[in-house]
Tab-separated table of C-alpha atoms in Angstrom:
chain	number	residue	atom	x	y	z
A	1	MET	CA	76.188	89.874	103.027
A	2	LYS	CA	78.791	91.860	101.135
A	3	ILE	CA	78.648	95.580	101.905
A	4	THR	CA	79.216	97.443	98.641
A	5	PHE	CA	77.643	100.341	96.778
A	6	GLY	CA	76.634	97.757	94.161
A	7	GLU	CA	74.558	95.883	96.770
A	8	ALA	CA	73.101	99.024	98.321
A	9	LEU	CA	72.329	100.862	95.067
A	10	PRO	CA	71.908	98.185	92.346
A	11	ASN	CA	69.912	100.467	90.024
A	12	LEU	CA	72.975	102.641	89.509
A	13	ARG	CA	74.962	99.881	87.786
A	14	PRO	CA	74.308	101.006	84.167
A	15	TRP	CA	75.360	104.562	85.090
A	16	VAL	CA	78.479	103.298	86.900
A	17	GLN	CA	79.397	101.079	83.940
A	18	HIS	CA	79.474	104.111	81.657
A	19	LEU	CA	81.284	106.467	84.024
A	20	ASP	CA	84.676	105.723	82.478
A	21	GLN	CA	83.387	106.911	79.093
A	22	VAL	CA	82.181	110.356	80.193
A	23	TRP	CA	84.229	113.514	80.592
A	24	PRO	CA	86.728	113.800	82.261
A	25	ALA	CA	87.214	110.055	82.881
A	26	TYR	CA	88.088	109.217	79.262
A	27	ILE	CA	90.811	111.875	79.411
A	28	ILE	CA	92.070	110.610	82.777
A	29	LYS	CA	92.201	106.936	81.845
A	30	PRO	CA	95.303	107.085	79.594
A	31	GLN	CA	97.091	109.129	82.315
A	32	PHE	CA	95.845	106.970	85.180
A	33	ALA	CA	99.326	106.493	86.678
A	34	SER	CA	99.971	110.232	86.892
A	35	TRP	CA	96.698	110.812	88.737
A	36	GLU	CA	97.510	107.943	91.067
A	37	VAL	CA	100.816	109.641	91.849
A	38	LEU	CA	98.935	112.870	92.608
A	39	HIS	CA	96.657	110.872	94.930
A	40	ILE	CA	99.673	109.444	96.791
A	41	LEU	CA	101.405	112.828	97.038
A	42	SER	CA	98.213	114.326	98.453
A	43	LEU	CA	98.144	111.472	100.966
A	44	VAL	CA	101.717	112.340	101.981
A	45	ILE	CA	100.836	116.004	102.559
A	46	LEU	CA	97.636	115.133	104.401
A	47	GLY	CA	99.394	112.420	106.438
A	48	GLY	CA	102.200	114.757	107.486
A	49	THR	CA	99.833	117.542	108.567
A	50	ALA	CA	97.492	115.136	110.392
A	51	ILE	CA	100.373	113.479	112.262
A	52	LEU	CA	102.039	116.735	113.334
A	53	MET	CA	98.887	118.635	114.312
A	54	ASN	CA	97.183	115.760	116.120
A	55	LEU	CA	100.261	114.452	117.916
A	56	ARG	CA	100.570	117.966	119.336
A	57	LEU	CA	96.965	117.778	120.565
A	58	ALA	CA	97.823	114.421	122.104
A	59	GLY	CA	100.825	115.951	123.869
A	60	ALA	CA	103.705	114.772	121.666
A	61	GLY	CA	105.726	115.958	118.667
A	62	LEU	CA	106.353	119.700	118.467
A	63	VAL	CA	105.491	120.405	122.112
A	64	GLU	CA	107.624	123.592	122.185
A	65	GLU	CA	105.023	125.283	119.982
A	66	LYS	CA	101.414	126.068	120.876
A	67	PRO	CA	98.811	124.010	118.979
A	68	SER	CA	97.606	127.265	117.394
A	69	GLU	CA	101.067	127.826	115.899
A	70	LEU	CA	100.971	124.365	114.305
A	71	TYR	CA	97.481	125.094	113.051
A	72	ARG	CA	98.691	128.352	111.503
A	73	SER	CA	101.661	126.676	109.816
A	74	LEU	CA	99.859	123.571	108.593
A	75	ARG	CA	96.281	124.557	107.728
A	76	ARG	CA	96.905	125.587	104.094
A	77	TRP	CA	98.982	122.476	103.461
A	78	GLN	CA	96.282	120.357	105.009
A	79	ASP	CA	93.656	121.986	102.782
A	80	LEU	CA	95.885	121.185	99.796
A	81	GLY	CA	96.179	117.558	100.902
A	82	VAL	CA	92.425	117.124	101.402
A	83	ILE	CA	91.552	118.835	98.096
A	84	GLY	CA	94.219	116.774	96.294
A	85	ILE	CA	92.933	113.515	97.786
A	86	VAL	CA	89.307	114.255	96.923
A	87	VAL	CA	89.883	115.620	93.395
A	88	SER	CA	92.382	112.952	92.314
A	89	GLY	CA	90.251	110.306	94.064
A	90	VAL	CA	87.095	111.315	92.174
A	91	LEU	CA	88.965	111.324	88.853
A	92	ILE	CA	90.714	107.956	89.256
A	93	GLY	CA	87.496	106.585	90.773
A	94	MET	CA	85.526	107.571	87.661
A	95	ALA	CA	88.072	105.833	85.447
A	96	ASN	CA	87.811	102.681	87.556
A	97	ALA	CA	84.189	102.959	88.695
A	98	GLU	CA	82.824	99.459	88.260
A	99	ARG	CA	85.543	97.860	90.343
A	100	LEU	CA	84.963	100.332	93.175
A	101	TYR	CA	81.197	99.837	92.949
A	102	ASP	CA	81.646	96.175	93.953
A	103	SER	CA	84.365	96.731	96.544
A	104	THR	CA	83.715	96.656	100.303
A	105	ALA	CA	87.125	98.272	100.903
A	106	PHE	CA	85.907	101.242	98.841
A	107	VAL	CA	82.866	101.627	101.121
A	108	VAL	CA	85.270	101.656	104.091
A	109	LYS	CA	87.428	104.242	102.372
A	110	ILE	CA	84.520	106.576	101.638
A	111	ILE	CA	83.076	106.369	105.185
A	112	ALA	CA	86.554	106.892	106.676
A	113	LEU	CA	87.184	109.808	104.297
A	114	ILE	CA	83.960	111.524	105.422
A	115	ALA	CA	84.851	110.752	109.047
A	116	GLY	CA	88.339	112.176	108.452
A	117	ILE	CA	86.966	115.416	107.031
A	118	VAL	CA	84.460	115.737	109.902
A	119	LEU	CA	87.080	115.047	112.574
A	120	THR	CA	89.715	117.260	110.973
A	121	TYR	CA	87.613	120.305	110.131
A	122	GLY	CA	84.992	119.942	112.868
A	123	ALA	CA	87.122	118.933	115.844
A	124	SER	CA	90.903	118.709	115.453
A	125	ARG	CA	91.556	122.028	113.700
A	126	PRO	CA	89.202	124.169	115.819
A	127	ILE	CA	90.753	122.666	118.966
A	128	ALA	CA	94.291	123.298	117.687
A	129	LYS	CA	93.315	126.866	116.725
A	130	ALA	CA	91.950	127.414	120.274
A	131	ASP	CA	95.138	125.991	121.840
A	132	GLY	CA	93.468	122.846	123.135
A	133	VAL	CA	90.165	124.310	124.286
A	134	VAL	CA	87.364	121.920	123.279
A	135	SER	CA	84.199	123.836	122.389
A	136	ALA	CA	80.699	122.329	122.453
A	137	SER	CA	80.675	122.362	118.656
A	138	ALA	CA	84.012	120.529	118.430
A	139	ARG	CA	82.689	117.986	120.924
A	140	SER	CA	79.604	117.380	118.759
A	141	TRP	CA	81.607	117.042	115.541
A	142	PHE	CA	83.949	114.662	117.320
A	143	LEU	CA	81.032	112.431	118.300
A	144	ILE	CA	79.728	112.392	114.706
A	145	GLY	CA	83.197	111.811	113.234
A	146	ALA	CA	84.096	109.112	115.753
A	147	ALA	CA	80.795	107.290	115.118
A	148	LEU	CA	81.465	107.364	111.371
A	149	TRP	CA	85.039	106.166	111.886
A	150	LEU	CA	83.929	103.283	114.121
A	151	GLY	CA	81.339	102.460	111.439
A	152	SER	CA	84.079	102.298	108.810
A	153	VAL	CA	86.196	100.062	111.041
A	154	THR	CA	83.213	97.750	111.589
A	155	VAL	CA	82.637	97.446	107.832
A	156	PHE	CA	86.403	96.875	107.356
A	157	ALA	CA	86.260	93.984	109.829
A	158	THR	CA	83.499	92.312	107.785
A	159	ALA	CA	85.219	92.803	104.414
A	160	VAL	CA	86.184	89.353	103.150
A	161	LEU	CA	89.833	89.294	101.964
A	162	ALA	CA	90.257	93.020	102.712
A	163	ASN	CA	89.949	92.781	106.504
A	164	PRO	CA	93.676	92.040	107.022
A	165	GLY	CA	94.064	95.727	106.126
A	166	LEU	CA	92.825	96.469	109.656
A	167	PHE	CA	96.271	95.409	110.884
A	168	HIS	CA	97.601	98.667	109.362
A	169	VAL	CA	95.240	100.611	111.615
A	170	LEU	CA	96.244	98.509	114.626
A	171	LEU	CA	99.937	99.014	113.842
A	172	ALA	CA	99.491	102.781	113.560
A	173	ALA	CA	97.474	102.826	116.793
A	174	ALA	CA	100.194	100.802	118.538
A	175	LEU	CA	102.902	103.228	117.379
A	176	ILE	CA	100.948	106.274	118.573
A	177	VAL	CA	100.260	104.675	121.959
A	178	LEU	CA	103.923	103.654	122.210
A	179	LEU	CA	104.992	107.239	121.523
A	180	LEU	CA	102.531	108.747	124.005
A	181	THR	CA	102.865	106.238	126.836
A	182	ARG	CA	104.941	107.442	129.782
A	183	ARG	CA	108.326	105.806	130.213
A	184	GLY	CA	107.515	103.291	132.942
A	185	ALA	CA	104.476	101.852	131.206
A	186	ARG	CA	106.026	102.011	127.742
A	187	GLY	CA	108.173	98.909	128.283
A	188	VAL	CA	105.197	96.906	129.565
A	189	PHE	CA	103.081	97.983	126.611
A	190	ALA	CA	105.831	97.131	124.108
A	191	ALA	CA	106.437	93.740	125.757
A	192	GLY	CA	102.723	92.948	125.547
A	193	LEU	CA	102.734	93.839	121.861
A	194	VAL	CA	105.738	91.615	121.181
A	195	VAL	CA	104.152	88.667	123.032
A	196	LEU	CA	100.888	89.044	121.088
A	197	VAL	CA	102.561	89.395	117.695
A	198	LEU	CA	104.983	86.505	118.287
A	199	GLY	CA	102.111	84.383	119.588
A	200	GLN	CA	100.149	85.071	116.429
A	201	ILE	CA	103.101	84.213	114.174
A	202	ILE	CA	103.826	80.965	116.031
A	203	ILE	CA	100.204	79.811	116.101
A	204	THR	CA	99.403	80.715	112.490
A	205	HIS	CA	102.646	79.278	111.109
A	206	THR	CA	103.333	76.187	113.206
A	207	VAL	CA	100.306	75.088	115.253
A	208	ILE	CA	97.777	75.664	112.432
A	209	PRO	CA	98.890	74.522	108.942
A	210	ALA	CA	99.182	77.298	106.346
A	211	ASP	CA	96.430	75.839	104.142
A	212	ASP	CA	93.879	75.333	106.950
A	213	LEU	CA	91.943	78.544	106.306
A	214	SER	CA	88.914	77.438	108.342
A	215	ARG	CA	91.081	77.579	111.484
A	216	LEU	CA	93.450	80.362	110.412
A	217	ASP	CA	90.700	82.909	109.841
A	218	PRO	CA	89.143	82.732	113.344
A	219	ALA	CA	92.625	82.574	114.918
A	220	ASN	CA	93.652	85.785	113.125
A	221	LYS	CA	90.396	87.468	114.140
A	222	VAL	CA	90.909	86.534	117.800
A	223	TYR	CA	94.436	87.965	117.643
A	224	ALA	CA	93.204	91.165	115.980
A	225	ALA	CA	90.639	91.559	118.789
A	226	LEU	CA	93.283	90.898	121.468
A	227	LEU	CA	95.685	93.377	119.866
A	228	ALA	CA	92.936	96.003	119.624
A	229	LEU	CA	92.035	95.413	123.275
A	230	TRP	CA	95.659	95.749	124.374
A	231	ILE	CA	96.341	98.864	122.296
A	232	PHE	CA	93.126	100.756	123.010
A	233	GLY	CA	93.113	99.622	126.637
A	234	ASN	CA	96.552	101.184	127.062
A	235	ALA	CA	95.435	104.303	125.198
A	236	ALA	CA	92.439	104.607	127.552
A	237	ARG	CA	94.643	104.097	130.611
A	238	GLU	CA	96.996	106.813	129.368
A	239	ILE	CA	94.189	109.254	128.565
A	240	LEU	CA	92.285	108.645	131.809
A	241	SER	CA	95.374	108.728	134.011
A	242	PRO	CA	94.605	111.154	136.900
A	243	SER	CA	98.137	112.550	136.910
A	244	THR	CA	97.986	113.992	133.408
A	245	ASP	CA	95.288	116.425	132.359
A	246	GLN	CA	91.963	118.055	132.995
A	247	GLU	CA	88.920	116.597	131.248
A	248	ALA	CA	89.239	119.004	128.278
A	249	GLY	CA	92.881	118.019	127.842
A	250	ARG	CA	91.920	114.360	127.859
A	251	LEU	CA	89.282	114.917	125.216
A	252	ALA	CA	91.739	116.861	123.042
A	253	LYS	CA	94.162	113.957	123.407
A	254	LEU	CA	91.487	111.468	122.382
A	255	ILE	CA	90.563	113.610	119.364
A	256	GLY	CA	94.249	113.756	118.433
A	257	TYR	CA	94.483	109.937	118.471
A	258	ALA	CA	91.287	109.487	116.461
A	259	SER	CA	92.114	112.172	113.905
A	260	ILE	CA	95.329	110.385	112.923
A	261	LEU	CA	93.838	106.891	112.872
A	262	VAL	CA	90.881	107.905	110.742
A	263	TRP	CA	93.227	108.884	107.884
A	264	VAL	CA	95.235	105.681	108.325
A	265	THR	CA	91.946	103.758	108.024
A	266	ALA	CA	91.016	105.597	104.809
A	267	ALA	CA	94.472	105.021	103.324
A	268	ALA	CA	94.604	101.343	104.358
A	269	ALA	CA	91.158	100.681	102.888
A	270	GLY	CA	92.224	102.461	99.709
A	271	ARG	CA	95.227	100.204	99.361
A	272	TRP	CA	93.223	97.043	100.026
A	273	ILE	CA	90.811	97.878	97.197
A	274	ALA	CA	93.608	96.581	94.959
A	275	PHE	CA	94.011	93.326	96.882
A	276	ALA	CA	90.400	92.221	97.397
B	1	MET	CA	126.943	87.939	88.906
B	2	ILE	CA	124.212	90.051	90.533
B	3	ARG	CA	121.554	88.455	88.362
B	4	GLU	CA	122.734	84.955	89.236
B	5	PHE	CA	122.485	85.820	92.908
B	6	LEU	CA	118.967	87.169	92.391
B	7	VAL	CA	117.928	84.024	90.474
B	8	TRP	CA	119.101	81.966	93.446
B	9	LEU	CA	117.354	84.349	95.844
B	10	GLN	CA	114.067	84.111	93.964
B	11	ASP	CA	114.033	80.450	92.954
B	12	GLN	CA	116.269	78.505	95.308
B	13	TRP	CA	116.759	80.059	98.744
B	14	GLY	CA	114.710	78.208	101.336
B	15	LYS	CA	113.322	75.735	98.810
B	16	GLY	CA	112.519	72.366	100.325
B	17	ALA	CA	112.435	68.939	98.685
B	18	GLY	CA	109.672	67.928	96.268
B	19	ASP	CA	108.311	69.146	92.940
B	20	THR	CA	105.878	71.637	94.408
B	21	ALA	CA	108.301	73.103	96.939
B	22	GLN	CA	108.679	76.878	96.814
B	23	SER	CA	111.534	79.172	97.744
B	24	TRP	CA	110.991	81.701	100.538
B	25	SER	CA	110.728	84.452	97.943
B	26	GLN	CA	107.977	82.588	96.092
B	27	GLN	CA	106.199	81.813	99.365
B	28	LEU	CA	106.145	85.501	100.278
B	29	LEU	CA	104.837	86.527	96.856
B	30	GLY	CA	102.179	83.812	96.901
B	31	SER	CA	101.106	84.359	100.510
B	32	LEU	CA	97.420	85.087	101.036
B	33	ASN	CA	97.835	88.236	103.145
B	34	LEU	CA	101.470	88.801	104.098
B	35	TRP	CA	102.538	90.308	100.768
B	36	GLY	CA	99.523	92.641	100.840
B	37	LEU	CA	100.304	93.681	104.401
B	38	VAL	CA	103.954	94.365	103.536
B	39	GLU	CA	102.984	96.317	100.410
B	40	GLY	CA	100.313	98.262	102.299
B	41	THR	CA	102.679	99.059	105.165
B	42	HIS	CA	105.269	100.297	102.645
B	43	LEU	CA	102.752	102.742	101.195
B	44	LEU	CA	101.292	103.837	104.541
B	45	SER	CA	104.773	104.443	105.968
B	46	LEU	CA	105.030	107.205	103.380
B	47	MET	CA	102.555	109.212	105.457
B	48	LEU	CA	104.994	109.119	108.361
B	49	PHE	CA	108.307	109.286	106.504
B	50	ALA	CA	107.609	111.581	103.546
B	51	GLY	CA	104.865	113.460	105.411
B	52	THR	CA	107.294	114.532	108.121
B	53	ILE	CA	110.438	115.129	106.031
B	54	LEU	CA	108.274	117.297	103.770
B	55	PHE	CA	107.712	119.813	106.560
B	56	VAL	CA	111.350	119.809	107.664
B	57	ASP	CA	112.370	120.580	104.069
B	58	LEU	CA	109.635	123.180	103.694
B	59	ARG	CA	110.869	124.881	106.889
B	60	LEU	CA	114.418	124.888	105.512
B	61	ILE	CA	113.124	126.439	102.301
B	62	GLY	CA	111.256	129.027	104.379
B	63	ALA	CA	107.775	128.021	103.214
B	64	THR	CA	106.233	127.153	106.595
B	65	PHE	CA	106.900	127.089	110.378
B	66	GLN	CA	108.846	130.333	109.881
B	67	ARG	CA	108.533	131.238	113.572
B	68	THR	CA	109.788	127.848	114.774
B	69	PRO	CA	113.571	127.387	115.144
B	70	VAL	CA	114.904	124.791	112.698
B	71	SER	CA	116.674	123.031	115.574
B	72	VAL	CA	113.377	122.530	117.455
B	73	LEU	CA	111.612	121.229	114.362
B	74	SER	CA	114.480	118.865	113.547
B	75	ARG	CA	114.742	117.577	117.126
B	76	ARG	CA	111.025	116.816	117.335
B	77	ILE	CA	110.209	115.693	113.805
B	78	LEU	CA	113.318	113.973	112.422
B	79	PRO	CA	113.138	111.006	114.857
B	80	MET	CA	109.677	110.272	113.401
B	81	THR	CA	111.097	110.618	109.893
B	82	VAL	CA	113.909	108.176	110.675
B	83	PHE	CA	111.427	105.742	112.213
B	84	GLY	CA	109.235	105.943	109.117
B	85	PHE	CA	112.284	105.498	106.877
B	86	GLY	CA	113.171	102.341	108.827
B	87	PHE	CA	109.710	100.958	108.080
B	88	MET	CA	110.079	101.865	104.407
B	89	VAL	CA	113.475	100.174	104.140
B	90	ILE	CA	112.355	96.971	105.885
B	91	THR	CA	109.123	96.642	103.901
B	92	GLY	CA	110.863	97.759	100.697
B	93	ALA	CA	113.516	95.069	101.144
B	94	ALA	CA	110.777	92.465	101.686
B	95	LEU	CA	108.971	93.593	98.519
B	96	PHE	CA	112.231	93.368	96.561
B	97	PHE	CA	112.845	89.910	98.034
B	98	ALA	CA	109.446	88.738	96.734
B	99	LYS	CA	110.231	89.700	93.100
B	100	PRO	CA	113.985	90.394	92.815
B	101	LEU	CA	114.307	89.643	89.103
B	102	PHE	CA	111.306	91.788	88.198
B	103	TYR	CA	112.819	94.764	90.005
B	104	TYR	CA	116.332	94.087	88.709
B	105	HIS	CA	115.091	94.427	85.110
B	106	ASN	CA	112.835	97.403	85.849
B	107	ILE	CA	113.935	100.845	84.666
B	108	TRP	CA	111.795	102.662	87.250
B	109	PHE	CA	113.357	100.683	90.093
B	110	ARG	CA	116.856	101.482	88.835
B	111	ALA	CA	115.994	105.177	88.536
B	112	LYS	CA	114.417	105.082	91.998
B	113	LEU	CA	117.647	103.732	93.497
B	114	ILE	CA	119.605	106.563	91.867
B	115	PHE	CA	117.373	109.250	93.375
B	116	LEU	CA	117.327	107.436	96.703
B	117	ALA	CA	121.129	107.561	96.681
B	118	LEU	CA	121.015	111.241	95.681
B	119	ALA	CA	118.670	112.018	98.586
B	120	LEU	CA	120.958	110.206	101.037
B	121	VAL	CA	124.096	111.922	99.684
B	122	ASN	CA	122.235	115.229	99.994
B	123	ILE	CA	121.643	114.526	103.704
B	124	VAL	CA	125.387	113.974	104.179
B	125	ILE	CA	126.192	117.213	102.316
B	126	PHE	CA	123.633	119.071	104.421
B	127	HIS	CA	125.262	117.859	107.618
B	128	LEU	CA	128.758	118.643	106.374
B	129	ARG	CA	127.964	122.135	105.060
B	130	ALA	CA	124.685	123.781	106.101
B	131	HIS	CA	124.362	122.087	109.492
B	132	ARG	CA	127.804	123.327	110.672
B	133	ASN	CA	126.739	126.955	111.109
B	134	GLN	CA	123.078	126.265	111.897
B	135	GLN	CA	123.147	128.403	115.050
B	136	VAL	CA	123.622	131.447	112.782
B	137	TRP	CA	120.419	130.871	110.776
B	138	ASP	CA	118.427	128.657	113.155
B	139	LEU	CA	115.865	131.380	113.922
B	140	LEU	CA	115.731	132.998	110.487
B	141	PRO	CA	112.339	132.685	108.747
B	142	LYS	CA	114.251	132.040	105.531
B	143	PRO	CA	117.554	130.151	105.908
B	144	PRO	CA	120.545	130.993	103.644
B	145	THR	CA	120.396	130.223	99.916
B	146	GLU	CA	122.700	127.195	100.142
B	147	THR	CA	120.475	125.601	102.810
B	148	ARG	CA	117.355	126.309	100.775
B	149	ILE	CA	118.918	124.760	97.684
B	150	LEU	CA	119.857	121.610	99.613
B	151	ALA	CA	116.309	121.401	100.999
B	152	ALA	CA	114.868	121.814	97.506
B	153	ILE	CA	117.133	119.014	96.228
B	154	SER	CA	115.952	116.846	99.117
B	155	LEU	CA	112.293	117.552	98.333
B	156	ALA	CA	112.761	116.911	94.610
B	157	SER	CA	114.681	113.670	95.243
B	158	TRP	CA	112.058	112.228	97.584
B	159	LEU	CA	109.304	113.342	95.244
B	160	LEU	CA	110.976	111.454	92.392
B	161	VAL	CA	111.561	108.406	94.598
B	162	ILE	CA	107.811	108.303	95.310
B	163	ILE	CA	106.797	108.871	91.672
B	164	LEU	CA	109.226	106.274	90.320
B	165	GLY	CA	108.154	103.827	93.015
B	166	ARG	CA	104.540	104.100	91.862
B	167	PHE	CA	105.493	103.745	88.195
B	168	MET	CA	107.180	100.401	88.969
B	169	ALA	CA	103.725	98.840	89.139
B	170	TYR	CA	103.073	99.610	85.470
B	171	SER	CA	104.210	97.303	82.673
B	172	TRP	CA	104.946	100.010	80.066
B	173	PHE	CA	108.605	99.006	79.710
B	174	ASP	CA	108.603	95.345	80.740
B	175	CYS	CA	111.320	93.240	79.140
B	176	GLY	CA	109.960	91.111	76.272
B	177	LYS	CA	107.713	93.939	75.049
B	178	PRO	CA	108.690	96.073	72.062
B	179	ILE	CA	110.388	98.983	73.848
B	180	PRO	CA	113.050	101.526	72.846
B	181	HIS	CA	116.542	100.155	72.389
B	182	TRP	CA	118.053	102.300	75.144
B	183	VAL	CA	115.466	101.044	77.661
B	184	ASN	CA	116.384	97.455	76.771
B	185	LEU	CA	120.017	98.356	77.416
B	186	VAL	CA	119.362	100.147	80.712
B	187	GLN	CA	117.199	97.293	82.022
B	188	GLU	CA	119.600	94.600	80.713
B	189	CYS	CA	116.615	92.904	79.094
B	190	LYS	CA	118.875	90.662	77.023
B	191	THR	CA	119.734	88.676	80.133
B	192	SER	CA	116.141	88.539	81.405
B	193	GLU	CA	113.941	85.496	80.925
B	194	HIS	CA	111.706	87.507	78.543
B	195	GLY	CA	114.584	88.766	76.408
B	196	ALA	CA	114.914	92.099	74.600
B	197	VAL	CA	112.549	93.228	71.859
B	198	ASP	CA	113.505	96.442	70.101
B	199	ALA	CA	110.515	98.633	69.205
B	200	SER	CA	112.369	100.236	66.290
B	201	ALA	CA	113.448	96.846	64.904
B	202	MET	CA	109.863	95.583	65.199
B	203	ALA	CA	108.568	98.664	63.381
B	204	ALA	CA	111.138	98.172	60.624
B	205	ILE	CA	109.901	94.645	59.911
B	206	GLY	CA	106.272	95.761	60.273
B	207	GLY	CA	105.503	93.787	63.422
B	208	THR	CA	103.965	94.934	66.665
B	209	GLY	CA	105.424	92.354	69.044
B	210	SER	CA	103.564	90.361	71.609
C-alpha cells in the first residue's frame, strides 16, 4: 500500500485540487521559483544552526565554547530558519498541492519536520541552554521526537522510487560518526564503509545486470540495511563507551546525533518528492 | 572549441558499439537512481557548506558569536565548510557531466560561475589583507570595516550562487524560445542545437514562437 495523504484522507481531494486557486497560492504560483529559493535559504540557515549546536552536544565542533553560548548565538537564527522553512513550505505546497497529496516522500517530509521541531525545541535547545544537563522534560520530548523520526524513516524505506533518498540520511550519519569516532576506531569504521560501498557498486554494476530490477532492488535494500547496521552500531559503540561520559552526557550526545539527522531526513524527503 | 569538447563529452565519451549504445554522460542522466542521488547530495551538501560558512561570515560581520574569537570559530568550523565544499564540487561536476550542453547554453549557470569565481577571489583577498593582522581584531565583537565588507561580499556571493543555481532548473531563457536578444548572445544560443529566437524579432513579425 502506498502511504500518502491522498490514501489516508481521500475525501479531501476536491479541496486539495482547488488549493492552488485560493489566496495566497494564486499569487505565489507565478513566483514559485523565488519562494523555492527562500525555502532553500531557510534550509541553509536551519542546517547550519542544527549542525553547529548539535555537534557541540555530541562533543565536536566548537568545543571551546559552552553549549549555552552556542545556544545564545544561534537560537534566533534557528528560529528564522524554522519559520522560513514552514512559511515558504506552506506557500509552495499550496501552489503544488495535488502532487504532494499523492506523494509518499511528502508524508516522510512532514513527519520528519514535526520530529525535527519536537527534537529541536523540546530536547536539543533546552539541553544546550542548560550546558548539557538533560531534564526529565527534554528526555520525554526526545522520546516523542525520536519515535516520530524513526516513523518517518520507516515510511521512507517503503516509498517506492523515493527510498533511495535514505542513502542521504545514511551518508550524513556516516559523516557524523566518522567525525565523532575516536582516532583509533575511526580508521576501522572508514575502512568498513569503503568495503560496503565498493561491494555495493561491484555487485549492482557487474554481478547483477543494470536492467535486472527484480534482483537489484533487494540487493540495494540489503546493502542499505548493512550500512545502517555498521553506521549506527559504531555510533552506539561510541556513545556507550565507558571511557567517555556519564549517562546524561551520553544521552545529550545521542540527542545531538538525532537532531541533525532528523533535518537531513526532512530535506532528503523534500528533494525526493521531485524524483518520485 | 569548448562546445565541441562538450558535444564529445555528452554524446561520445564512453559510448560503446551498437545503435542503442549510450555515452557515460547519457548513462548518468538516464540512470534510475544515481542522478537523483547526486542531485540530492548536491542540495543537501548546502546545509553543511553554506550553513557553516554563513556563521563564519556572520561572525566576521559582527552579527553573531560576538564573544567567540574569530580564530576559534574558523579553526573549528572552516574544516567542515571545506569538506562540504568538496562534496558540492564533486556532485556539481557530476551534474554538469550529465548535461554539459544544457549548462553551457544556460545564462544562470554562466552567472553562477562568475559569482563562484568572485567568492573564491574574495577568499584570497581576505587571506592576503584582513587575515594578516587578525590577532589585532580576533577578539573584537565587531571586526574592522574592511573585514566586515569582505565578509558581506562573501555572503552576497554565496547567496547569489545558491539563487542562480536554483534558477538553472527553470526554462525561462532556454535557447530556441523567444528570448531577449542579449540573452541569446550571452548564452551563445546560435551555436546550440535549438538555435536563437529573438523575442523582439518575433514580436515585430507578430509571432509568439514555439
